[in-house]
């Protein structure tokens, strides 16, 4: 009995080995269960008024300060009932659950004086948008452990339209804030929440470990400048699943620091699992890697994703002077619909924080595997433009079928890149036709039939 060609190719690509010594474990396979907190209070008990007009920053701050005393007693919950709860930025505490009931809306104040000013992140050296400091995010966690934001589909609304106007008119003195940011925290859980109209990013875990984000909806209108959904940044052991994200710029973007600051800080984004998500990006990418990736990004598994109505489907971004690496990334079982550019890897993307970067800090991009992808109404299949001094290597494409909506004479554009392809339509450029499949980062077939990742020996 003859094996199907597809199966033979899969077997040739598969070689089961351990990843980082941890076997074939995937982050989303471990779904943490939140234990009920033994103590709970309502924001009403601290004088909050849910009329959408009364500023409740002090109520949130006082409630969380009170609940901090229960950290060694099993933790506590802050309950937010239905209403529109206007507030400026506030900080969470460890062993805390922030629970938003159905109909509860936390509203970000549109007065910038209600948002604290903080120092830039050390792996960036300055604000992303402007030199110097930045606005603190609306909901913050710093050096926390065991913190949860959840609810019965309550909402956090940043009312970001004023921030977008200030950004567009160059009226800001500091970099825009995010909706939720966790810094140097561990065991972070965000679920069952809707995020609307973020000033910039929606959820930003940076320098974090063990982050689980699931069943969240994120929306910002198409015209909102550089609004981004979820941004794992110099973080490890991250799961993002069952989310619906539609933003002005990137839906999900993985990062790890900017040029010399990210290189010096040296914390990569690694062991990230993304699955069962619906992603839409108006001007950016449904799924982006970089361009701030100087600490490195590796060991990433993306599966069962739907990318639609986006400018770019999947994009890898870097530039000279960035340093760092993008490697050991597998994206599989993706459906694309109405995408301008399906795949992109760019070696001259993004700016520099200052003139102190090392122009000879060339980034590395290698061991990227894209397989089992179907696309409909795609204008261009791929644009892979590497760096002459550091070409992109082992870009591997397998079992990809794209239905093109354009009459371009060439559906692919390639330079300074090498890789392997098999069963790809439309036929890719010659640079991706290396005959040696062992160069590819492989699919790991686990006993339970789920995909994982491993390197070819």
CSV table of C-alpha atoms in Angstrom, one decimal:
chain,number,residue,atom,x,y,z
A,1,UNK,CA,0.0,0.0,0.0
A,2,UNK,CA,1.4,3.4,-1.0
A,3,UNK,CA,1.4,6.3,1.4
A,4,UNK,CA,0.0,9.6,0.2
A,5,UNK,CA,2.6,12.1,-0.9
A,6,UNK,CA,1.5,14.6,1.8
A,7,UNK,CA,2.1,12.0,4.5
A,8,UNK,CA,5.5,11.1,3.2
A,9,UNK,CA,6.6,14.7,3.3
A,10,UNK,CA,5.2,15.1,6.8
A,11,UNK,CA,7.2,12.0,8.0
A,12,UNK,CA,10.3,13.4,6.3
A,13,UNK,CA,9.9,16.7,8.2
A,14,UNK,CA,9.0,15.2,11.6
A,15,UNK,CA,11.7,14.2,14.1
A,16,UNK,CA,10.5,14.2,17.7
A,17,UNK,CA,12.9,15.7,20.1
A,18,UNK,CA,12.6,17.9,23.2
A,19,UNK,CA,12.2,21.6,23.1
A,20,UNK,CA,14.3,23.5,25.6
A,21,UNK,CA,14.4,20.3,27.7
A,22,UNK,CA,10.7,20.5,28.3
A,23,UNK,CA,9.5,17.8,26.0
A,24,UNK,CA,6.5,18.4,23.7
A,25,UNK,CA,4.5,20.5,26.1
A,26,UNK,CA,2.5,23.4,24.8
A,27,UNK,CA,1.6,26.3,27.0
A,28,UNK,CA,-2.2,26.4,26.2
A,29,UNK,CA,-2.4,22.7,27.2
A,30,UNK,CA,-2.1,23.9,30.8
A,31,UNK,CA,-5.2,25.8,31.5
A,32,UNK,CA,-4.9,27.3,34.9
A,33,UNK,CA,-8.1,27.2,37.0
A,34,UNK,CA,-8.7,30.2,39.2
A,35,UNK,CA,-9.6,29.3,42.7
A,36,UNK,CA,-12.4,31.4,44.3
A,37,UNK,CA,-10.9,34.2,46.5
A,38,UNK,CA,-12.0,33.8,50.1
A,39,UNK,CA,-12.5,37.6,50.4
A,40,UNK,CA,-14.5,39.9,48.1
A,41,UNK,CA,-15.6,43.5,48.2
A,42,UNK,CA,-17.5,45.7,45.8
A,43,UNK,CA,-16.2,48.9,44.5
A,44,UNK,CA,-19.4,50.5,45.8
A,45,UNK,CA,-18.1,50.0,49.3
A,46,UNK,CA,-15.4,52.6,48.6
A,47,UNK,CA,-17.7,55.3,47.4
A,48,UNK,CA,-17.5,54.6,43.6
A,49,UNK,CA,-20.3,56.0,41.4
A,50,UNK,CA,-21.1,54.2,38.1
A,51,UNK,CA,-22.6,57.2,36.3
A,52,UNK,CA,-19.9,57.5,33.7
A,53,UNK,CA,-19.1,61.1,34.9
A,54,UNK,CA,-17.8,60.7,38.5
A,55,UNK,CA,-14.1,60.1,38.7
A,56,UNK,CA,-13.4,56.9,40.7
A,57,UNK,CA,-9.7,56.7,40.7
A,58,UNK,CA,-9.4,57.1,44.4
A,59,UNK,CA,-12.1,54.5,45.0
A,60,UNK,CA,-10.2,51.9,43.0
A,61,UNK,CA,-6.9,52.8,44.7
A,62,UNK,CA,-8.4,52.6,48.2
A,63,UNK,CA,-10.2,49.3,47.4
A,64,UNK,CA,-7.0,47.7,46.2
A,65,UNK,CA,-4.9,49.0,49.0
A,66,UNK,CA,-7.5,47.5,51.4
A,67,UNK,CA,-7.5,44.1,49.6
A,68,UNK,CA,-3.7,44.0,49.7
A,69,UNK,CA,-4.0,43.0,53.3
A,70,UNK,CA,-5.5,39.7,52.3
A,71,UNK,CA,-2.6,38.6,50.1
A,72,UNK,CA,-1.4,36.1,52.7
A,73,UNK,CA,-4.9,34.9,53.4
A,74,UNK,CA,-5.8,33.4,50.1
A,75,UNK,CA,-6.1,36.7,48.2
A,76,UNK,CA,-9.2,38.7,47.5
A,77,UNK,CA,-11.6,39.9,44.8
A,78,UNK,CA,-12.6,43.4,43.8
A,79,UNK,CA,-16.1,43.2,42.3
A,80,UNK,CA,-17.3,45.8,39.8
A,81,UNK,CA,-21.1,45.7,39.3
A,82,UNK,CA,-23.0,47.0,36.3
A,83,UNK,CA,-22.4,50.7,35.6
A,84,UNK,CA,-20.0,53.0,33.9
A,85,UNK,CA,-17.0,53.5,36.2
A,86,UNK,CA,-14.8,56.4,35.0
A,87,UNK,CA,-11.3,56.3,36.3
A,88,UNK,CA,-7.7,57.3,35.8
A,89,UNK,CA,-4.8,54.9,36.0
A,90,UNK,CA,-4.5,52.6,39.0
A,91,UNK,CA,-2.4,49.7,40.2
A,92,UNK,CA,-3.4,46.1,41.0
A,93,UNK,CA,-1.8,44.0,43.7
A,94,UNK,CA,-0.8,40.3,44.1
A,95,UNK,CA,-3.3,37.6,44.8
A,96,UNK,CA,-6.1,39.8,43.5
A,97,UNK,CA,-9.0,39.1,41.1
A,98,UNK,CA,-10.6,42.1,39.4
A,99,UNK,CA,-14.0,40.9,38.4
A,100,UNK,CA,-16.2,42.9,36.0
A,101,UNK,CA,-19.9,41.9,36.1
A,102,UNK,CA,-21.9,41.8,32.9
A,103,UNK,CA,-22.8,45.4,32.1
A,104,UNK,CA,-19.8,46.8,34.0
A,105,UNK,CA,-17.7,49.2,32.0
A,106,UNK,CA,-14.4,50.6,33.3
A,107,UNK,CA,-13.9,53.9,31.4
A,108,UNK,CA,-10.5,55.5,30.9
A,109,UNK,CA,-10.6,59.2,31.6
A,110,UNK,CA,-10.1,61.5,28.7
A,111,UNK,CA,-8.2,64.0,30.9
A,112,UNK,CA,-4.5,63.2,30.6
A,113,UNK,CA,-3.8,64.6,34.0
A,114,UNK,CA,-5.6,61.5,35.4
A,115,UNK,CA,-2.9,59.2,33.9
A,116,UNK,CA,0.4,59.1,35.8
A,117,UNK,CA,3.7,59.7,34.0
A,118,UNK,CA,6.3,56.9,34.4
A,119,UNK,CA,9.8,56.1,33.3
A,120,UNK,CA,10.3,54.2,30.0
A,121,UNK,CA,10.8,50.5,30.0
A,122,UNK,CA,14.5,49.7,30.3
A,123,UNK,CA,14.5,47.4,27.2
A,124,UNK,CA,13.3,50.4,25.1
A,125,UNK,CA,15.3,53.2,26.6
A,126,UNK,CA,12.6,55.8,25.8
A,127,UNK,CA,9.0,56.0,25.0
A,128,UNK,CA,8.1,54.2,21.8
A,129,UNK,CA,6.5,57.3,20.2
A,130,UNK,CA,8.4,60.1,21.8
A,131,UNK,CA,11.7,60.4,23.7
A,132,UNK,CA,11.6,60.4,27.4
A,133,UNK,CA,8.9,59.1,29.7
A,134,UNK,CA,5.4,57.7,29.0
A,135,UNK,CA,1.9,57.6,30.3
A,136,UNK,CA,1.1,54.8,32.7
A,137,UNK,CA,-1.5,52.4,31.5
A,138,UNK,CA,-5.1,52.4,32.8
A,139,UNK,CA,-4.8,49.1,34.7
A,140,UNK,CA,-1.3,48.2,35.9
A,141,UNK,CA,0.5,45.4,37.6
A,142,UNK,CA,4.2,45.8,38.7
A,143,UNK,CA,6.1,42.8,40.2
A,144,UNK,CA,2.9,41.0,41.0
A,145,UNK,CA,2.2,37.3,41.5
A,146,UNK,CA,-1.1,35.6,40.9
A,147,UNK,CA,-3.3,38.3,39.5
A,148,UNK,CA,-6.5,37.9,37.5
A,149,UNK,CA,-8.7,40.2,35.4
A,150,UNK,CA,-11.9,38.4,34.5
A,151,UNK,CA,-15.7,38.7,34.6
A,152,UNK,CA,-18.9,38.0,32.9
A,153,UNK,CA,-17.9,39.8,29.7
A,154,UNK,CA,-17.5,43.1,31.4
A,155,UNK,CA,-15.7,45.9,29.4
A,156,UNK,CA,-12.6,48.0,29.8
A,157,UNK,CA,-13.0,51.0,27.4
A,158,UNK,CA,-10.1,53.4,27.0
A,159,UNK,CA,-12.1,56.0,25.2
A,160,UNK,CA,-9.1,56.4,23.1
A,161,UNK,CA,-10.4,58.8,20.5
A,162,UNK,CA,-8.8,61.8,22.2
A,163,UNK,CA,-5.5,60.1,22.3
A,164,UNK,CA,-5.7,59.2,18.6
A,165,UNK,CA,-6.4,62.8,17.8
A,166,UNK,CA,-3.5,64.1,20.0
A,167,UNK,CA,-1.1,61.5,18.4
A,168,UNK,CA,-2.2,62.4,14.9
A,169,UNK,CA,-1.8,66.1,15.5
A,170,UNK,CA,1.6,65.7,17.3
A,171,UNK,CA,0.1,67.3,20.4
A,172,UNK,CA,1.4,64.7,23.0
A,173,UNK,CA,4.4,65.3,25.3
A,174,UNK,CA,4.7,61.6,26.2
A,175,UNK,CA,4.1,58.3,24.6
A,176,UNK,CA,0.5,57.1,24.8
A,177,UNK,CA,-0.7,54.7,27.5
A,178,UNK,CA,-2.1,51.2,27.1
A,179,UNK,CA,-5.3,49.7,28.6
A,180,UNK,CA,-3.7,46.9,30.7
A,181,UNK,CA,0.0,46.4,31.4
A,182,UNK,CA,1.8,43.9,33.6
A,183,UNK,CA,5.5,44.5,34.2
A,184,UNK,CA,7.8,41.8,35.8
A,185,UNK,CA,4.9,39.8,37.0
A,186,UNK,CA,4.1,36.1,37.2
A,187,UNK,CA,1.0,34.0,36.9
A,188,UNK,CA,-1.2,36.5,35.1
A,189,UNK,CA,-4.6,35.5,33.9
A,190,UNK,CA,-6.9,37.6,31.7
A,191,UNK,CA,-10.3,36.2,30.5
A,192,UNK,CA,-13.9,36.9,29.7
A,193,UNK,CA,-13.4,40.6,29.1
A,194,UNK,CA,-14.1,43.0,26.2
A,195,UNK,CA,-11.4,45.7,25.5
A,196,UNK,CA,-12.4,48.7,23.5
A,197,UNK,CA,-10.8,51.8,22.1
A,198,UNK,CA,-7.3,51.5,23.7
A,199,UNK,CA,-5.1,54.6,23.4
A,200,UNK,CA,-2.4,52.3,22.0
A,201,UNK,CA,-2.0,48.7,23.1
A,202,UNK,CA,-4.8,46.7,24.8
A,203,UNK,CA,-2.9,44.1,26.8
A,204,UNK,CA,0.9,44.4,27.3
A,205,UNK,CA,2.6,41.8,29.4
A,206,UNK,CA,6.3,42.8,29.6
A,207,UNK,CA,9.1,40.9,31.5
A,208,UNK,CA,6.3,38.5,32.6
A,209,UNK,CA,6.1,34.7,33.0
A,210,UNK,CA,3.1,32.3,32.9
A,211,UNK,CA,0.6,34.6,31.2
A,212,UNK,CA,-2.8,33.1,30.1
A,213,UNK,CA,-5.1,35.2,28.0
A,214,UNK,CA,-8.3,33.6,26.7
A,215,UNK,CA,-11.8,34.4,25.6
A,216,UNK,CA,-11.2,38.1,25.3
A,217,UNK,CA,-12.6,40.4,22.6
A,218,UNK,CA,-10.6,43.4,21.5
A,219,UNK,CA,-11.8,46.2,19.2
A,220,UNK,CA,-10.6,49.5,18.0
A,221,UNK,CA,-11.9,51.2,14.8
A,222,UNK,CA,-10.0,51.0,11.5
A,223,UNK,CA,-8.8,54.6,11.6
A,224,UNK,CA,-7.3,54.4,15.1
A,225,UNK,CA,-3.5,55.0,14.7
A,226,UNK,CA,-1.2,52.1,15.8
A,227,UNK,CA,-3.7,50.5,18.1
A,228,UNK,CA,-2.6,46.9,18.8
A,229,UNK,CA,-4.4,44.0,20.4
A,230,UNK,CA,-2.1,41.8,22.5
A,231,UNK,CA,1.6,42.4,22.8
A,232,UNK,CA,3.7,39.7,24.6
A,233,UNK,CA,7.0,41.6,25.2
A,234,UNK,CA,10.2,40.0,26.7
A,235,UNK,CA,7.9,37.4,28.3
A,236,UNK,CA,7.8,33.6,28.5
A,237,UNK,CA,5.3,30.9,28.9
A,238,UNK,CA,2.4,32.8,27.3
A,239,UNK,CA,-0.9,31.3,26.0
A,240,UNK,CA,-3.3,33.3,23.9
A,241,UNK,CA,-6.4,31.4,22.9
A,242,UNK,CA,-10.1,31.8,21.9
A,243,UNK,CA,-9.8,35.5,21.3
A,244,UNK,CA,-11.4,37.8,18.7
A,245,UNK,CA,-9.2,40.9,17.9
A,246,UNK,CA,-9.9,43.7,15.4
A,247,UNK,CA,-7.6,46.8,15.6
A,248,UNK,CA,-6.3,49.7,13.7
A,249,UNK,CA,-2.8,48.2,13.5
A,250,UNK,CA,-1.5,44.8,14.6
A,251,UNK,CA,-3.9,42.3,16.2
A,252,UNK,CA,-1.2,40.2,18.0
A,253,UNK,CA,2.4,41.5,18.0
A,254,UNK,CA,5.4,39.7,19.7
A,255,UNK,CA,8.3,42.0,20.8
A,256,UNK,CA,11.4,41.9,23.0
A,257,UNK,CA,13.1,45.3,23.2
A,258,UNK,CA,14.5,48.0,21.0
A,259,UNK,CA,18.1,48.1,19.6
A,260,UNK,CA,20.9,48.6,22.1
A,261,UNK,CA,18.4,48.8,25.0
A,262,UNK,CA,16.8,45.4,24.2
A,263,UNK,CA,20.2,43.8,23.6
A,264,UNK,CA,21.5,45.0,26.9
A,265,UNK,CA,18.3,44.0,28.8
A,266,UNK,CA,18.6,40.6,27.1
A,267,UNK,CA,15.2,39.1,27.9
A,268,UNK,CA,13.6,37.1,25.0
A,269,UNK,CA,10.0,36.3,24.3
A,270,UNK,CA,9.9,32.6,24.3
A,271,UNK,CA,7.5,29.6,24.7
A,272,UNK,CA,4.4,31.3,23.3
A,273,UNK,CA,1.4,29.3,22.2
A,274,UNK,CA,-1.4,31.0,20.2
A,275,UNK,CA,-4.4,29.1,19.0
A,276,UNK,CA,-8.1,29.4,18.0
A,277,UNK,CA,-8.0,33.1,17.5
A,278,UNK,CA,-9.7,35.4,15.0
A,279,UNK,CA,-7.5,38.3,14.0
A,280,UNK,CA,-8.2,41.4,11.8
A,281,UNK,CA,-5.8,44.3,11.2
A,282,UNK,CA,-6.6,47.4,9.2
A,283,UNK,CA,-3.2,48.8,8.5
A,284,UNK,CA,-0.7,46.4,10.1
A,285,UNK,CA,-0.6,42.6,10.4
A,286,UNK,CA,-3.0,40.1,11.8
A,287,UNK,CA,0.1,38.4,13.4
A,288,UNK,CA,3.4,40.3,13.7
A,289,UNK,CA,6.8,39.5,15.0
A,290,UNK,CA,8.9,42.6,15.8
A,291,UNK,CA,10.1,44.9,14.7
A,292,UNK,CA,11.4,45.6,18.3
A,293,UNK,CA,12.9,42.1,18.8
A,294,UNK,CA,16.4,42.8,20.1
A,295,UNK,CA,16.1,40.5,23.0
A,296,UNK,CA,15.1,37.6,20.7
A,297,UNK,CA,11.9,35.8,19.9
A,298,UNK,CA,11.8,32.0,19.7
A,299,UNK,CA,9.9,28.8,20.3
A,300,UNK,CA,6.6,30.1,19.1
A,301,UNK,CA,3.6,27.8,18.1
A,302,UNK,CA,0.6,29.3,16.3
A,303,UNK,CA,-2.3,27.0,15.3
A,304,UNK,CA,-5.9,27.0,14.2
A,305,UNK,CA,-6.1,30.7,13.4
A,306,UNK,CA,-8.4,32.8,11.2
A,307,UNK,CA,-6.9,35.9,9.7
A,308,UNK,CA,-9.3,38.1,7.7
A,309,UNK,CA,-9.8,41.6,6.2
A,310,UNK,CA,-6.2,42.6,6.9
A,311,UNK,CA,-3.5,44.5,5.2
A,312,UNK,CA,-0.9,41.7,6.0
A,313,UNK,CA,-1.6,38.3,7.3
A,314,UNK,CA,1.7,37.2,8.9
A,315,UNK,CA,4.8,39.4,9.1
A,316,UNK,CA,8.3,39.1,10.5
A,317,UNK,CA,10.0,42.5,11.0
A,318,UNK,CA,13.5,43.6,11.7
A,319,UNK,CA,16.2,45.9,10.5
A,320,UNK,CA,20.0,46.5,10.6
A,321,UNK,CA,21.1,47.6,14.1
A,322,UNK,CA,18.4,45.7,15.8
A,323,UNK,CA,20.4,42.6,16.8
A,324,UNK,CA,18.4,39.7,18.4
A,325,UNK,CA,16.7,36.9,16.5
A,326,UNK,CA,13.5,35.5,15.2
A,327,UNK,CA,13.7,31.7,15.1
A,328,UNK,CA,12.0,28.4,15.8
A,329,UNK,CA,8.5,29.6,14.9
A,330,UNK,CA,5.8,27.3,13.5
A,331,UNK,CA,2.5,28.6,12.2
A,332,UNK,CA,-0.1,26.0,11.1
A,333,UNK,CA,-3.7,25.4,10.3
A,334,UNK,CA,-4.4,29.0,9.3
A,335,UNK,CA,-7.3,30.3,7.2
A,336,UNK,CA,-6.9,33.7,5.4
A,337,UNK,CA,-9.6,35.7,3.8
A,338,UNK,CA,-9.4,39.1,2.1
A,339,UNK,CA,-5.7,39.7,2.8
A,340,UNK,CA,-3.6,42.2,0.8
A,341,UNK,CA,-0.2,40.4,1.5
A,342,UNK,CA,-0.3,36.9,2.9
A,343,UNK,CA,3.3,36.5,4.1
A,344,UNK,CA,6.0,39.1,4.7
A,345,UNK,CA,9.5,39.1,6.2
A,346,UNK,CA,11.2,42.5,6.1
A,347,UNK,CA,14.8,43.4,6.9
A,348,UNK,CA,14.4,47.2,6.8
A,349,UNK,CA,11.3,47.8,8.9
A,350,UNK,CA,11.1,50.3,11.8
A,351,UNK,CA,13.1,53.1,13.2
A,352,UNK,CA,15.8,53.4,15.9
A,353,UNK,CA,15.3,54.9,19.4
A,354,UNK,CA,18.4,57.2,18.9
A,355,UNK,CA,21.8,57.3,17.2
A,356,UNK,CA,23.5,55.0,19.7
A,357,UNK,CA,22.6,51.8,18.1
A,358,UNK,CA,25.3,49.5,16.6
A,359,UNK,CA,24.8,49.5,12.8
A,360,UNK,CA,26.6,46.1,12.7
A,361,UNK,CA,24.2,44.5,15.1
A,362,UNK,CA,22.5,42.3,12.4
A,363,UNK,CA,19.4,40.4,13.4
A,364,UNK,CA,19.0,36.7,12.7
A,365,UNK,CA,15.9,35.3,11.1
A,366,UNK,CA,15.8,31.5,10.6
A,367,UNK,CA,13.9,28.3,11.2
A,368,UNK,CA,10.4,29.7,10.3
A,369,UNK,CA,7.9,27.1,9.2
A,370,UNK,CA,4.5,27.9,7.7
A,371,UNK,CA,2.3,24.9,6.9
A,372,UNK,CA,-1.3,23.9,6.2
A,373,UNK,CA,-2.6,27.3,5.2
A,374,UNK,CA,-5.5,28.2,3.0
A,375,UNK,CA,-6.1,31.7,1.7
A,376,UNK,CA,-9.0,33.2,-0.3
A,377,UNK,CA,-9.0,36.6,-2.1
A,378,UNK,CA,-5.3,37.2,-1.6
A,379,UNK,CA,-3.7,40.0,-3.6
A,380,UNK,CA,0.0,39.0,-3.2
A,381,UNK,CA,1.3,35.8,-1.7
A,382,UNK,CA,4.6,36.8,-0.2
A,383,UNK,CA,7.3,39.4,0.1
A,384,UNK,CA,10.5,38.1,1.7
A,385,UNK,CA,13.2,40.9,1.7
A,386,UNK,CA,16.2,39.9,3.9
A,387,UNK,CA,19.4,41.7,4.8
A,388,UNK,CA,22.4,41.3,2.5
A,389,UNK,CA,24.9,41.0,5.4
A,390,UNK,CA,22.6,38.6,7.3
A,391,UNK,CA,20.2,36.8,4.9
A,392,UNK,CA,17.0,35.2,6.2
A,393,UNK,CA,17.5,31.4,6.3
A,394,UNK,CA,15.4,28.2,6.5
A,395,UNK,CA,12.1,29.8,5.7
A,396,UNK,CA,10.0,26.8,5.0
A,397,UNK,CA,6.5,26.6,3.4
A,398,UNK,CA,4.5,23.4,3.1
A,399,UNK,CA,1.0,22.6,2.0
A,400,UNK,CA,-0.2,26.2,1.3
A,401,UNK,CA,-2.9,27.1,-1.2
A,402,UNK,CA,-3.8,30.7,-1.9
A,403,UNK,CA,-6.6,31.8,-4.1
A,404,UNK,CA,-5.4,35.0,-5.7
A,405,UNK,CA,-7.6,37.9,-6.6
A,406,UNK,CA,-5.1,39.9,-8.6
A,407,UNK,CA,-3.4,39.5,-12.0
A,408,UNK,CA,0.1,40.4,-10.8
A,409,UNK,CA,2.7,38.7,-13.1
A,410,UNK,CA,4.5,37.7,-9.9
A,411,UNK,CA,2.8,36.7,-6.7
A,412,UNK,CA,6.1,36.4,-4.8
A,413,UNK,CA,9.0,38.7,-4.2
A,414,UNK,CA,12.2,37.4,-2.7
A,415,UNK,CA,15.7,38.7,-1.9
A,416,UNK,CA,18.4,37.7,0.5
A,417,UNK,CA,16.4,34.7,1.7
A,418,UNK,CA,16.6,31.0,1.4
A,419,UNK,CA,14.3,28.2,2.3
A,420,UNK,CA,12.3,25.1,1.3
A,421,UNK,CA,8.8,24.7,-0.1
A,422,UNK,CA,6.6,21.8,-1.0
A,423,UNK,CA,3.0,21.8,-2.3
A,424,UNK,CA,2.7,25.6,-2.4
A,425,UNK,CA,0.4,27.4,-4.7
A,426,UNK,CA,1.0,29.8,-6.3
A,427,UNK,CA,4.5,28.5,-6.9
A,428,UNK,CA,7.0,30.5,-4.8
A,429,UNK,CA,10.2,32.1,-5.9
A,430,UNK,CA,13.4,30.1,-6.6
A,431,UNK,CA,15.0,31.2,-3.4
A,432,UNK,CA,12.4,29.1,-1.5
A,433,UNK,CA,13.1,25.9,-3.5
A,434,UNK,CA,16.1,24.4,-1.7
A,435,UNK,CA,15.9,20.6,-2.0
A,436,UNK,CA,17.1,20.0,1.6
A,437,UNK,CA,14.0,19.7,3.9
A,438,UNK,CA,16.2,19.0,6.9
A,439,UNK,CA,17.0,22.7,7.0
A,440,UNK,CA,13.5,23.3,8.2
A,441,UNK,CA,12.2,23.7,11.8
A,442,UNK,CA,9.9,20.6,12.0
A,443,UNK,CA,6.4,19.6,13.0
A,444,UNK,CA,6.5,17.4,16.1
A,445,UNK,CA,3.8,14.7,15.9
A,446,UNK,CA,2.9,14.0,19.5
A,447,UNK,CA,1.2,10.8,20.7
A,448,UNK,CA,-2.1,12.6,21.1
A,449,UNK,CA,-1.9,13.9,17.6
A,450,UNK,CA,-1.5,17.5,18.5
A,451,UNK,CA,1.2,19.6,16.9
A,452,UNK,CA,4.2,20.8,18.7
A,453,UNK,CA,7.6,22.1,17.7
A,454,UNK,CA,11.1,20.7,17.5
A,455,UNK,CA,14.2,21.1,15.5
A,456,UNK,CA,15.3,18.7,12.8
A,457,UNK,CA,18.4,16.8,13.8
